[in-house]
């Protein structure tokens, strides 16, 4: 088997899509995402799909929260391509360090997965229907992060993965 060059598996760049609930409002988060998108362009094809979030009323009931997550789930699932390998970010998902995540992404590519979708839910998290659609769940921490910041963390980790896959230096 030949070595991986530029993050391409068998001569084809992997397609990575982030399906996220809501838009990034803060300029500094948008700038960070744009910088990593630029850096990643030599390793993969990255697309960010933002679906509308639902306004959550103060002191929403569990029923209202579930309805909000369900409405967001319909939009998320519409954006996830049928043949894509889907990884949902959840607080109770599998935890991997950066090297293991890099190996996992590389292995998915070598096994023929050419389209990966990472799903970041809204402020209430993901509806169970999205988790059921996912091929796996991934957690970056037991802590809760704002979904806008999570997009920055995720894109940085994907960039780090490609640096690791290609044997390029990265900060530990």
Short mmCIF file of C-alpha atoms in Angstrom, two decimals:
data_model
loop_
_atom_site.label_atom_id
_atom_site.label_comp_id
_atom_site.label_asym_id
_atom_site.label_seq_id
_atom_site.Cartn_x
_atom_site.Cartn_y
_atom_site.Cartn_z
CA UNK A 1 0.00 0.00 0.00
CA UNK A 2 1.42 3.38 -0.94
CA UNK A 3 1.85 6.19 1.56
CA UNK A 4 -0.73 8.86 1.99
CA UNK A 5 0.12 12.04 0.12
CA UNK A 6 -1.62 15.37 0.83
CA UNK A 7 -4.36 13.60 2.74
CA UNK A 8 -5.65 11.88 -0.39
CA UNK A 9 -6.58 8.24 -0.28
CA UNK A 10 -5.89 6.50 -3.58
CA UNK A 11 -5.54 9.81 -5.41
CA UNK A 12 -8.84 11.31 -4.29
CA UNK A 13 -9.21 14.05 -1.70
CA UNK A 14 -11.60 13.17 1.09
CA UNK A 15 -14.78 15.26 1.30
CA UNK A 16 -15.44 16.49 4.82
CA UNK A 17 -18.64 18.30 5.68
CA UNK A 18 -19.52 20.01 8.93
CA UNK A 19 -23.27 20.18 9.43
CA UNK A 20 -23.82 22.70 12.17
CA UNK A 21 -26.83 24.27 13.81
CA UNK A 22 -26.76 28.05 13.68
CA UNK A 23 -24.38 30.61 12.32
CA UNK A 24 -21.20 31.86 13.92
CA UNK A 25 -21.91 35.34 15.21
CA UNK A 26 -18.51 36.37 16.60
CA UNK A 27 -15.97 37.59 14.06
CA UNK A 28 -13.03 36.02 15.89
CA UNK A 29 -14.64 32.56 15.61
CA UNK A 30 -15.41 33.16 11.90
CA UNK A 31 -11.80 34.25 11.34
CA UNK A 32 -10.45 31.14 13.07
CA UNK A 33 -12.66 28.83 11.00
CA UNK A 34 -11.66 30.64 7.79
CA UNK A 35 -7.96 30.30 8.63
CA UNK A 36 -8.23 26.55 9.23
CA UNK A 37 -10.39 26.11 6.12
CA UNK A 38 -7.60 27.72 4.12
CA UNK A 39 -4.98 25.47 5.74
CA UNK A 40 -7.07 22.35 5.19
CA UNK A 41 -7.63 23.03 1.48
CA UNK A 42 -4.44 21.18 0.54
CA UNK A 43 -5.53 18.06 2.44
CA UNK A 44 -9.26 17.68 1.86
CA UNK A 45 -12.38 19.29 0.47
CA UNK A 46 -14.18 20.95 3.37
CA UNK A 47 -17.73 22.25 3.27
CA UNK A 48 -19.61 23.87 6.13
CA UNK A 49 -23.40 23.57 6.03
CA UNK A 50 -25.22 25.75 8.53
CA UNK A 51 -28.81 24.86 9.28
CA UNK A 52 -31.15 27.24 11.07
CA UNK A 53 -31.41 27.00 14.82
CA UNK A 54 -34.63 27.33 16.77
CA UNK A 55 -35.10 30.04 19.36
CA UNK A 56 -35.22 28.47 22.81
CA UNK A 57 -37.47 30.30 25.23
CA UNK A 58 -36.20 30.95 28.76
CA UNK A 59 -37.24 28.19 31.11
CA UNK A 60 -38.34 25.92 28.25
CA UNK A 61 -39.97 22.69 29.36
CA UNK A 62 -38.45 19.32 28.50
CA UNK A 63 -41.22 18.88 25.93
CA UNK A 64 -40.41 22.22 24.31
CA UNK A 65 -36.69 21.39 24.27
CA UNK A 66 -37.42 18.04 22.62
CA UNK A 67 -39.57 19.74 19.97
CA UNK A 68 -36.80 22.25 19.27
CA UNK A 69 -34.20 19.48 18.90
CA UNK A 70 -36.59 17.57 16.63
CA UNK A 71 -37.08 20.58 14.33
CA UNK A 72 -33.32 21.08 14.13
CA UNK A 73 -32.85 17.35 13.50
CA UNK A 74 -35.05 17.49 10.41
CA UNK A 75 -32.78 20.17 8.96
CA UNK A 76 -29.61 18.33 9.98
CA UNK A 77 -30.70 15.02 8.49
CA UNK A 78 -31.70 16.71 5.24
CA UNK A 79 -28.11 18.04 4.98
CA UNK A 80 -26.44 14.67 5.65
CA UNK A 81 -25.89 12.82 2.39
CA UNK A 82 -27.15 9.26 2.37
CA UNK A 83 -23.79 7.70 1.46
CA UNK A 84 -21.73 9.80 3.89
CA UNK A 85 -20.05 8.39 6.98
CA UNK A 86 -21.62 10.44 9.78
CA UNK A 87 -19.93 11.32 13.07
CA UNK A 88 -22.12 13.13 15.58
CA UNK A 89 -20.46 15.17 18.30
CA UNK A 90 -22.03 14.30 21.63
CA UNK A 91 -20.86 14.72 25.18
CA UNK A 92 -21.09 10.97 25.79
CA UNK A 93 -19.45 9.87 22.52
CA UNK A 94 -16.15 8.06 22.10
CA UNK A 95 -13.12 10.00 23.30
CA UNK A 96 -9.96 9.89 21.20
CA UNK A 97 -6.69 11.75 21.43
CA UNK A 98 -5.46 13.59 18.33
CA UNK A 99 -3.22 10.76 17.12
CA UNK A 100 -6.00 8.18 17.45
CA UNK A 101 -8.45 10.47 15.66
CA UNK A 102 -5.93 10.95 12.85
CA UNK A 103 -5.45 7.18 12.52
CA UNK A 104 -9.21 6.70 12.54
CA UNK A 105 -9.80 9.27 9.78
CA UNK A 106 -6.97 7.77 7.75
CA UNK A 107 -8.40 4.27 8.21
CA UNK A 108 -11.86 5.40 7.15
CA UNK A 109 -10.34 6.81 3.96
CA UNK A 110 -8.33 3.68 3.30
CA UNK A 111 -11.48 1.59 3.77
CA UNK A 112 -13.22 3.57 1.03
CA UNK A 113 -15.09 6.23 2.98
CA UNK A 114 -14.63 9.33 0.83
CA UNK A 115 -17.27 11.53 2.47
CA UNK A 116 -17.22 12.25 6.19
CA UNK A 117 -19.86 14.37 7.88
CA UNK A 118 -19.35 15.79 11.35
CA UNK A 119 -22.53 17.03 13.03
CA UNK A 120 -22.51 19.74 15.68
CA UNK A 121 -25.87 20.32 17.33
CA UNK A 122 -27.37 23.48 18.68
CA UNK A 123 -27.40 24.77 22.23
CA UNK A 124 -29.67 21.93 23.40
CA UNK A 125 -27.63 19.18 21.73
CA UNK A 126 -28.77 16.63 19.18
CA UNK A 127 -32.10 14.89 18.82
CA UNK A 128 -31.95 11.10 19.14
CA UNK A 129 -32.84 10.70 15.43
CA UNK A 130 -29.53 12.35 14.48
CA UNK A 131 -27.58 10.12 16.87
CA UNK A 132 -29.34 7.05 15.41
CA UNK A 133 -28.36 8.14 11.87
CA UNK A 134 -24.74 8.63 12.89
CA UNK A 135 -22.28 5.86 12.20
CA UNK A 136 -20.53 6.82 15.43
CA UNK A 137 -20.46 9.48 18.10
CA UNK A 138 -17.42 11.45 19.18
CA UNK A 139 -16.78 13.51 22.30
CA UNK A 140 -14.07 16.09 22.76
CA UNK A 141 -14.67 16.45 26.50
CA UNK A 142 -17.09 15.86 29.33
CA UNK A 143 -17.37 19.64 29.48
CA UNK A 144 -19.98 21.57 27.53
CA UNK A 145 -18.76 24.04 24.90
CA UNK A 146 -20.75 26.64 22.99
CA UNK A 147 -21.53 25.16 19.58
CA UNK A 148 -19.78 28.08 17.85
CA UNK A 149 -16.54 27.38 19.74
CA UNK A 150 -16.94 23.67 19.07
CA UNK A 151 -16.75 24.35 15.34
CA UNK A 152 -13.36 26.03 15.85
CA UNK A 153 -12.13 23.16 18.02
CA UNK A 154 -13.31 20.56 15.51
CA UNK A 155 -11.76 22.23 12.46
CA UNK A 156 -8.45 22.67 14.31
CA UNK A 157 -8.45 18.99 15.23
CA UNK A 158 -9.20 17.93 11.65
CA UNK A 159 -6.26 20.09 10.51
CA UNK A 160 -4.08 18.52 13.20
CA UNK A 161 -5.19 15.05 12.02
CA UNK A 162 -4.03 15.73 8.49
CA UNK A 163 -0.70 17.04 9.75
CA UNK A 164 -0.28 13.81 11.73
CA UNK A 165 -1.41 11.61 8.81
CA UNK A 166 1.17 13.25 6.54
CA UNK A 167 3.99 13.04 9.08
CA UNK A 168 4.18 16.81 9.35
CA UNK A 169 5.05 18.56 12.60
CA UNK A 170 2.30 19.66 14.94
CA UNK A 171 2.26 21.05 18.45
CA UNK A 172 1.74 18.53 21.21
#
